Amino acid sequence: MGFYDDLTQVERKKRSGSIGRTVLTSVTSAVIGGMVVLLMLPTLSNSGYINMVEPGTSNVMSNPAANLFATPVSVKVETGTVNAVKKVENAVVGVINIGRARSNWFSNTQDIEQGEGSGVIFEKKGGKAHIITNYHVIDQAQKLEVALASGEKVEAKVLGADPYADLAVLEIDGSKVTAVAELGDSSTLQVGEPAIAIGNPLGMKFSRTVTQGIISSLERSMPMDLNEDGQDDWELDVLQTDAAINPGNSGGALVNIQGQVIGINTLKISKAGVEGLGFALPINDVKVIVSELMEKGKLERAYLGVQPFDLTNVPRVHWKETLNLPDEVKAGVVVQGEVGKFSPAGEAGLRQYDVIVKMDNKDIANSAQLRKFLTLNKKPGDTVVITYYRDGFKKTATVKLTKTPQ
C-alpha cells in the first residue's frame, strides 16, 4: 500500500468519525426540538399562530400539500347565521301582483303579472295567516297571489294598506302555512351588528335568497315623492344595511342573529358606482302601523286643512317681497291656496301664505315632515300648537284637529 493509499484510509476514518458525530448531534437536536414544539402546542394554538385540528375533521386550507390526497371528511357546520336563517326562512313568501290587460281580440281582458315582491308571515290564527309587505309591491293589483315556501300559490286579500308608510297587510288561508316569523325589537339594534336579508330578488326564480351584512346606520330618513310632482310627500325612517337588497326583496325580512325580524326591506340606492346601500323599515314602527291597518284598514290621519308647499321650492325673490320673511327663517311650509273657513286651520285663523315652521315646538322644514308629524303624533280630536310667520311677524295658533274628510 503506497503513501497515498495510507493517507486515503486515514482521511476516510476521520470523515467517518465526523459524520457519525454530526448524525448523532442532528438526531439529538431534532428530538429536543420536537419535544419543545409538543410542549408549546397549546400556547401556540391559543395565540392563533397555528390551527390545531381535532381528530375526525379536515383542514385542507391550513396545509393543502399534506391533504391533497386525503380522504374528504364531512364537517358539520352550525353557526349563528345558519340557525337564524333556518328559524325564519319558511315564513318569508313571494307576493305576486296580477293586473288586467285588454286583449285586441273582441276586447277581452286577461290577467298579467305586473310584478313580484316578498312578504313575511307574522301571525296565524283563526284559520288565517297574515303577511306584512310593502305598499308598492301590491300597488294597482287586480289580484294578489302568495307563493309559500313549498312553492304552492294561494290567493291573498288586502286587509289594510298605506302608501306613505309603504306598508300593507295581506290575509291568506292558513291551512298550508307551516312557519310564522318572530318579530324582534329594533330599538335594541346597534350599528355594526349582523343583519341578514331574506327575500326574492328578481322574482320567484331566486326565491328566499339569503344575503348577509351589518346594520350600517339606525337613523336614516328617506324622502318620498309619491305623486312625482317634484315635492317630497313623506319621509321614511329606515335602517341602513349593506346586506344585498335588490328588486323583489321589497317586503322581505331583515333578520338579526337570533332569527328575529328587525326590519322590512323596502328599497336600495341604485346609482352607478353605489353599492351596499339598502334600507328597511324598523320593525317597531311596522308593528304600530300594521296593528292599525288590521283594525281600520288604513292609517287614520289627523286633518289640519291646509295645502302645504315647501318654502325651499319658492323662488328666493318671494321670500322677501311676498312673504316678508326675516333672514333667520331658512325652511318651512307655505300655506298655498285659500284656507277653508270651517277647516281646523281656518277656525284657528291660519291664512294663505302663512309659513309654518314648528308644530308643538318641533321644527317643520317641509311638507313631508308636516304630514309625518300629524300621522305619527296626532289623532283626530287632538290639538297642536303651530308656530308660523305672517308678514314678517312670528305668531302661534292652537288648532283642534279633525278626521280627514272622505
Coordinates of C-alpha atoms in Angstrom, one line a residue:
M1 CA 0.0 0.0 0.0
G2 CA 1.5 3.3 -1.0
F3 CA 1.7 6.7 0.7
Y4 CA -1.4 7.9 -0.9
D5 CA -3.4 4.7 0.0
D6 CA -2.4 5.1 3.6
L7 CA -3.4 8.8 3.6
T8 CA -6.8 7.9 2.0
Q9 CA -7.6 5.4 4.7
V10 CA -6.7 7.9 7.4
E11 CA -9.0 10.5 5.8
R12 CA -11.8 8.0 5.5
K13 CA -11.6 7.2 9.2
K14 CA -11.6 10.9 10.1
R15 CA -14.5 11.6 7.9
S16 CA -16.5 8.6 9.1
G17 CA -16.0 9.7 12.7
S18 CA -17.0 13.3 11.8
I19 CA -20.1 12.1 10.0
G20 CA -21.1 9.9 12.9
R21 CA -20.8 12.7 15.4
T22 CA -22.8 15.0 13.1
V23 CA -25.6 12.5 12.7
L24 CA -25.7 11.9 16.4
T25 CA -25.9 15.7 17.1
S26 CA -28.6 16.2 14.5
V27 CA -30.8 13.4 15.9
T28 CA -30.4 14.7 19.4
S29 CA -31.3 18.3 18.3
A30 CA -34.3 17.0 16.4
V31 CA -35.6 15.1 19.4
I32 CA -35.1 18.0 21.7
G33 CA -36.8 20.4 19.2
G34 CA -39.7 18.1 18.7
M35 CA -40.3 17.8 22.5
V36 CA -40.2 21.7 22.8
V37 CA -42.8 22.1 20.0
L38 CA -45.0 19.5 21.6
L39 CA -44.8 21.2 24.9
M40 CA -45.6 24.6 23.3
L41 CA -48.6 23.4 21.1
P42 CA -51.4 24.6 23.4
T43 CA -49.7 28.0 23.8
L44 CA -49.2 28.4 20.0
S45 CA -52.8 27.3 19.3
N46 CA -54.3 29.7 21.8
S47 CA -52.2 32.5 20.4
G48 CA -53.6 31.9 16.9
Y49 CA -50.2 31.0 15.4
I50 CA -51.3 27.5 14.5
N51 CA -54.6 25.8 14.0
M52 CA -55.0 22.5 15.9
V53 CA -57.4 20.2 14.0
E54 CA -59.4 17.8 16.1
P55 CA -59.4 14.1 15.1
G56 CA -62.1 13.3 12.5
T57 CA -62.0 16.7 10.9
S58 CA -60.1 18.0 7.9
N59 CA -58.2 21.3 7.5
V60 CA -57.1 21.3 3.9
M61 CA -56.7 25.1 3.8
S62 CA -54.1 25.1 6.6
N63 CA -51.9 22.6 4.9
P64 CA -53.0 22.0 1.3
A65 CA -50.0 19.8 0.3
A66 CA -50.5 17.4 3.2
N67 CA -54.2 17.0 2.4
L68 CA -54.0 16.9 -1.3
F69 CA -54.7 13.1 -1.5
A70 CA -56.5 12.8 1.9
T71 CA -59.9 11.2 2.0
P72 CA -62.6 14.0 2.3
V73 CA -64.1 14.3 5.8
S74 CA -67.6 15.6 6.4
V75 CA -67.6 18.6 8.7
K76 CA -70.9 19.6 10.4
V77 CA -71.4 23.4 10.2
E78 CA -73.6 25.1 12.8
T79 CA -73.3 28.9 13.0
G80 CA -75.5 31.7 14.3
T81 CA -76.3 32.8 10.7
V82 CA -77.3 29.3 9.6
N83 CA -79.6 28.9 12.6
A84 CA -81.1 32.3 12.2
V85 CA -82.0 31.6 8.5
K86 CA -83.5 28.2 9.4
K87 CA -85.7 29.8 12.0
V88 CA -87.3 32.3 9.7
E89 CA -86.8 31.3 6.0
N90 CA -90.1 29.4 5.6
A91 CA -92.0 32.4 6.9
V92 CA -90.8 34.5 4.0
V93 CA -93.1 34.3 1.0
G94 CA -93.4 35.6 -2.5
V95 CA -96.1 38.2 -3.3
I96 CA -97.2 38.3 -6.9
N97 CA -99.0 41.3 -8.2
I98 CA -101.5 40.4 -11.0
G99 CA -103.2 43.1 -13.2
R100 CA -105.6 43.1 -16.1
A101 CA -104.7 43.8 -19.7
R102 CA -107.2 44.3 -22.5
S103 CA -106.7 42.0 -25.4
N104 CA -107.1 43.0 -29.0
W105 CA -109.4 40.1 -29.7
F106 CA -113.0 41.1 -29.0
S107 CA -111.9 43.5 -26.2
N108 CA -111.4 40.5 -23.8
T109 CA -109.3 41.0 -20.7
Q110 CA -106.6 38.7 -19.4
D111 CA -104.6 38.5 -16.2
I112 CA -101.0 39.6 -16.5
E113 CA -98.3 39.5 -13.8
Q114 CA -97.2 43.1 -13.0
G115 CA -94.5 42.4 -10.5
E116 CA -93.2 40.2 -7.8
G117 CA -92.0 41.1 -4.3
S118 CA -91.7 39.5 -0.9
G119 CA -93.6 39.2 2.4
V120 CA -93.3 38.0 5.9
I121 CA -95.9 35.8 7.7
F122 CA -96.1 37.2 11.2
E123 CA -99.4 35.8 12.5
K124 CA -101.5 32.7 12.2
K125 CA -104.9 32.4 14.0
G126 CA -108.5 31.5 13.3
G127 CA -107.5 29.5 10.2
K128 CA -106.0 32.6 8.6
A129 CA -102.4 33.8 8.2
H130 CA -101.3 37.4 8.0
I131 CA -98.5 38.8 6.0
I132 CA -96.5 42.1 6.1
T133 CA -95.3 43.5 2.8
N134 CA -94.7 46.9 1.1
Y135 CA -97.5 49.0 -0.4
H136 CA -95.5 49.4 -3.6
V137 CA -95.5 45.6 -4.0
I138 CA -99.3 45.4 -4.1
D139 CA -100.0 48.8 -5.7
Q140 CA -102.6 48.7 -8.6
A141 CA -103.1 44.9 -8.2
Q142 CA -106.3 43.4 -9.5
K143 CA -105.5 40.2 -7.8
L144 CA -102.7 39.0 -5.4
E145 CA -101.1 35.6 -5.0
V146 CA -98.7 34.5 -2.3
A147 CA -96.1 31.8 -3.1
L148 CA -95.4 29.7 0.0
A149 CA -92.1 28.1 0.9
S150 CA -93.4 24.9 -0.6
G151 CA -93.9 26.6 -3.9
E152 CA -97.6 26.4 -3.7
K153 CA -99.5 29.6 -4.6
V154 CA -102.6 30.8 -2.7
E155 CA -104.9 33.8 -3.3
A156 CA -104.5 36.8 -0.9
K157 CA -106.6 39.7 0.0
V158 CA -105.6 43.1 1.4
L159 CA -106.6 43.8 5.0
G160 CA -105.1 47.3 5.0
A161 CA -102.5 49.5 3.2
D162 CA -100.9 52.9 3.4
P163 CA -98.8 54.4 0.5
Y164 CA -97.0 56.9 2.7
A165 CA -95.8 54.3 5.3
D166 CA -95.2 51.9 2.3
L167 CA -96.8 49.0 4.2
A168 CA -99.7 46.6 3.6
V169 CA -101.1 43.6 5.4
L170 CA -102.4 40.6 3.5
E171 CA -104.5 37.7 4.6
I172 CA -104.4 34.1 3.2
D173 CA -105.8 30.7 4.1
G174 CA -103.6 29.5 6.9
S175 CA -104.1 25.7 6.5
K176 CA -100.9 25.3 4.5
V177 CA -98.7 27.7 6.4
T178 CA -96.0 25.9 8.4
A179 CA -93.9 28.8 9.8
V180 CA -94.5 32.2 11.4
A181 CA -91.7 34.7 11.9
E182 CA -90.9 36.1 15.3
L183 CA -90.8 39.9 15.3
G184 CA -87.9 41.4 17.2
D185 CA -87.2 44.8 18.8
S186 CA -85.5 47.3 16.6
S187 CA -84.8 49.7 19.5
T188 CA -82.1 47.4 20.8
L189 CA -80.1 47.4 17.5
Q190 CA -76.5 48.6 17.3
V191 CA -74.5 49.8 14.4
G192 CA -72.2 47.0 13.3
E193 CA -74.2 44.0 14.4
P194 CA -75.0 41.3 11.8
A195 CA -78.1 41.7 9.6
I196 CA -79.5 39.0 7.3
A197 CA -81.8 39.9 4.4
I198 CA -84.2 37.2 3.1
G199 CA -86.4 37.7 0.1
N200 CA -87.0 37.1 -3.6
P201 CA -84.6 39.3 -5.6
L202 CA -85.6 39.5 -9.3
G203 CA -88.7 37.4 -8.6
M204 CA -89.6 33.8 -7.6
K205 CA -86.7 32.4 -9.7
F206 CA -84.4 33.3 -6.8
S207 CA -86.9 32.8 -4.0
R208 CA -85.8 33.1 -0.4
T209 CA -82.3 34.3 -1.3
V210 CA -80.2 35.0 1.8
T211 CA -77.6 37.8 1.9
Q212 CA -75.7 39.0 5.0
G213 CA -74.2 42.2 6.1
I214 CA -74.3 44.6 9.1
I215 CA -76.5 47.4 10.4
S216 CA -74.9 50.4 8.8
S217 CA -77.0 53.1 10.4
L218 CA -80.0 53.4 12.7
E219 CA -81.1 56.9 11.8
R220 CA -81.8 57.5 8.1
S221 CA -84.7 59.4 6.7
M222 CA -85.6 58.8 3.0
P223 CA -87.7 61.4 1.2
M224 CA -90.5 60.1 -1.0
D225 CA -92.2 61.9 -3.9
L226 CA -95.3 59.7 -4.3
N227 CA -97.1 61.8 -7.0
E228 CA -93.8 62.7 -8.8
D229 CA -94.5 66.5 -8.7
G230 CA -91.0 67.4 -7.6
Q231 CA -92.0 67.9 -3.9
D232 CA -91.5 65.2 -1.2
D233 CA -94.7 63.9 0.3
W234 CA -93.3 61.8 3.1
E235 CA -90.1 60.8 4.9
L236 CA -89.5 57.2 5.7
D237 CA -87.5 56.5 8.9
V238 CA -85.3 53.5 7.9
L239 CA -82.5 51.2 9.0
Q240 CA -79.5 51.2 6.6
T241 CA -77.7 47.9 5.9
D242 CA -75.1 46.7 3.4
A243 CA -76.8 43.3 3.1
A244 CA -77.6 43.0 -0.6
I245 CA -81.2 44.1 -1.4
N246 CA -82.5 44.1 -4.9
P247 CA -85.8 44.5 -6.8
G248 CA -88.0 41.7 -5.5
N249 CA -86.6 41.9 -2.0
S250 CA -89.2 44.6 -1.1
G251 CA -91.4 43.4 1.7
G252 CA -89.0 40.7 2.8
A253 CA -87.3 40.2 6.2
L254 CA -84.2 41.8 7.7
V255 CA -83.2 39.4 10.5
N256 CA -80.9 39.6 13.4
I257 CA -78.6 36.8 14.5
Q258 CA -81.3 35.4 16.8
G259 CA -83.6 34.8 13.7
Q260 CA -86.0 37.6 14.7
V261 CA -87.3 40.1 12.1
I262 CA -85.9 43.5 12.9
G263 CA -87.0 45.3 9.7
I264 CA -89.0 45.0 6.5
N265 CA -86.8 45.5 3.4
T266 CA -88.1 48.4 1.3
L267 CA -85.6 49.9 -1.1
K268 CA -82.0 50.5 -2.1
I269 CA -80.0 53.2 -3.8
S270 CA -79.5 52.3 -7.4
K271 CA -76.9 54.5 -8.9
A272 CA -73.7 53.8 -10.9
G273 CA -70.8 53.3 -8.5
V274 CA -73.0 52.9 -5.5
E275 CA -73.1 49.6 -3.6
G276 CA -74.2 48.4 -0.2
L277 CA -76.9 51.0 0.5
G278 CA -80.1 49.1 1.4
F279 CA -82.9 50.2 3.6
A280 CA -85.5 48.6 5.8
L281 CA -88.5 49.9 7.9
P282 CA -87.7 49.4 11.6
I283 CA -89.9 46.6 12.9
N284 CA -91.1 48.6 16.0
D285 CA -92.6 51.2 13.6
V286 CA -94.0 48.5 11.5
K287 CA -95.8 46.9 14.5
V288 CA -97.6 50.1 15.3
I289 CA -98.7 50.7 11.8
V290 CA -99.7 47.1 11.0
S291 CA -101.9 47.0 14.1
E292 CA -103.9 50.0 12.9
L293 CA -104.0 48.7 9.3
M294 CA -105.5 45.4 10.5
E295 CA -108.0 47.2 12.8
K296 CA -109.1 50.0 10.5
G297 CA -107.9 49.1 7.0
K298 CA -105.9 52.4 6.8
L299 CA -104.0 54.9 8.9
E300 CA -106.3 57.4 10.4
R301 CA -104.6 60.7 10.0
A302 CA -105.4 63.9 11.8
Y303 CA -106.6 66.6 9.5
L304 CA -105.2 70.2 9.6
G305 CA -106.9 71.6 6.5
V306 CA -104.0 73.3 4.6
Q307 CA -102.4 72.6 1.2
P308 CA -98.7 72.6 2.1
F309 CA -95.8 73.8 -0.2
D310 CA -92.1 73.6 0.6
L311 CA -90.6 77.0 1.3
T312 CA -87.3 75.8 -0.3
N313 CA -89.2 75.4 -3.6
V314 CA -90.4 79.0 -3.6
P315 CA -88.1 81.4 -5.6
R316 CA -85.9 83.4 -3.2
V317 CA -87.2 86.7 -4.5
H318 CA -90.6 85.9 -3.0
W319 CA -89.1 85.2 0.5
K320 CA -88.7 88.9 1.0
E321 CA -91.1 90.6 -1.5
T322 CA -94.1 88.4 -1.0
L323 CA -93.7 86.5 2.3
N324 CA -91.6 89.2 4.2
L325 CA -89.6 86.5 6.0
P326 CA -86.8 87.5 8.3
D327 CA -83.3 86.3 7.5
E328 CA -83.3 83.7 10.3
V329 CA -86.0 81.6 8.5
K330 CA -84.3 79.0 6.4
A331 CA -87.1 76.4 5.8
G332 CA -90.7 75.8 6.5
V333 CA -94.1 75.1 4.9
V334 CA -96.0 77.7 3.0
V335 CA -99.8 77.6 3.1
Q336 CA -100.8 77.7 -0.5
G337 CA -104.4 78.3 -1.7
E338 CA -107.3 79.6 0.3
V339 CA -107.9 78.0 3.7
G340 CA -111.4 76.7 4.3
K341 CA -113.3 78.9 6.8
F342 CA -114.6 75.9 8.7
S343 CA -111.4 73.7 8.4
P344 CA -109.3 73.2 11.6
A345 CA -106.7 75.6 10.3
G346 CA -109.3 78.2 9.2
E347 CA -111.0 78.2 12.5
A348 CA -107.7 78.8 14.2
G349 CA -107.0 81.8 12.0
L350 CA -104.4 80.5 9.6
R351 CA -104.4 82.0 6.1
Q352 CA -102.9 81.7 2.6
Y353 CA -99.1 82.5 2.6
D354 CA -98.6 81.8 6.3
V355 CA -95.3 80.0 6.7
I356 CA -95.4 77.1 9.3
V357 CA -92.0 76.5 11.0
K358 CA -92.9 74.5 14.1
M359 CA -95.6 72.1 15.4
D360 CA -95.7 71.6 19.2
N361 CA -92.3 73.3 19.2
K362 CA -90.8 70.7 16.8
D363 CA -89.1 72.1 13.7
I364 CA -91.0 71.5 10.5
A365 CA -88.8 72.0 7.4
N366 CA -91.0 70.7 4.6
S367 CA -94.4 69.2 3.7
A368 CA -93.2 65.6 4.2
Q369 CA -92.3 66.4 7.8
L370 CA -95.7 68.1 8.4
R371 CA -97.6 65.1 7.2
K372 CA -95.4 62.7 9.1
F373 CA -95.8 64.6 12.4
L374 CA -99.6 64.6 12.1
T375 CA -99.7 60.9 11.2
L376 CA -97.4 59.6 13.8
N377 CA -98.0 62.0 16.7
K378 CA -101.6 63.1 16.5
K379 CA -105.1 61.7 16.2
P380 CA -108.4 63.3 15.3
G381 CA -109.6 65.4 18.3
D382 CA -106.1 66.2 19.4
T383 CA -104.8 69.8 19.5
V384 CA -101.5 71.1 18.1
V385 CA -99.7 74.4 18.6
I386 CA -98.5 75.8 15.3
T387 CA -95.7 78.4 15.1
Y388 CA -95.8 80.4 11.8
Y389 CA -94.7 83.7 10.2
R390 CA -97.1 86.2 8.7
D391 CA -95.9 89.5 7.1
G392 CA -92.6 89.1 8.9
F393 CA -94.1 88.5 12.4
K394 CA -93.9 85.3 14.3
K395 CA -97.2 84.0 15.6
T396 CA -98.7 80.9 17.2
A397 CA -102.1 79.2 16.9
T398 CA -103.7 76.3 18.7
V399 CA -105.5 74.0 16.2
K400 CA -108.0 71.3 17.1
L401 CA -107.5 68.6 14.5
T402 CA -110.4 66.5 13.0
K403 CA -110.7 63.4 10.8
T404 CA -109.6 63.6 7.2
P405 CA -112.7 64.3 5.0
Q406 CA -113.9 61.3 3.0

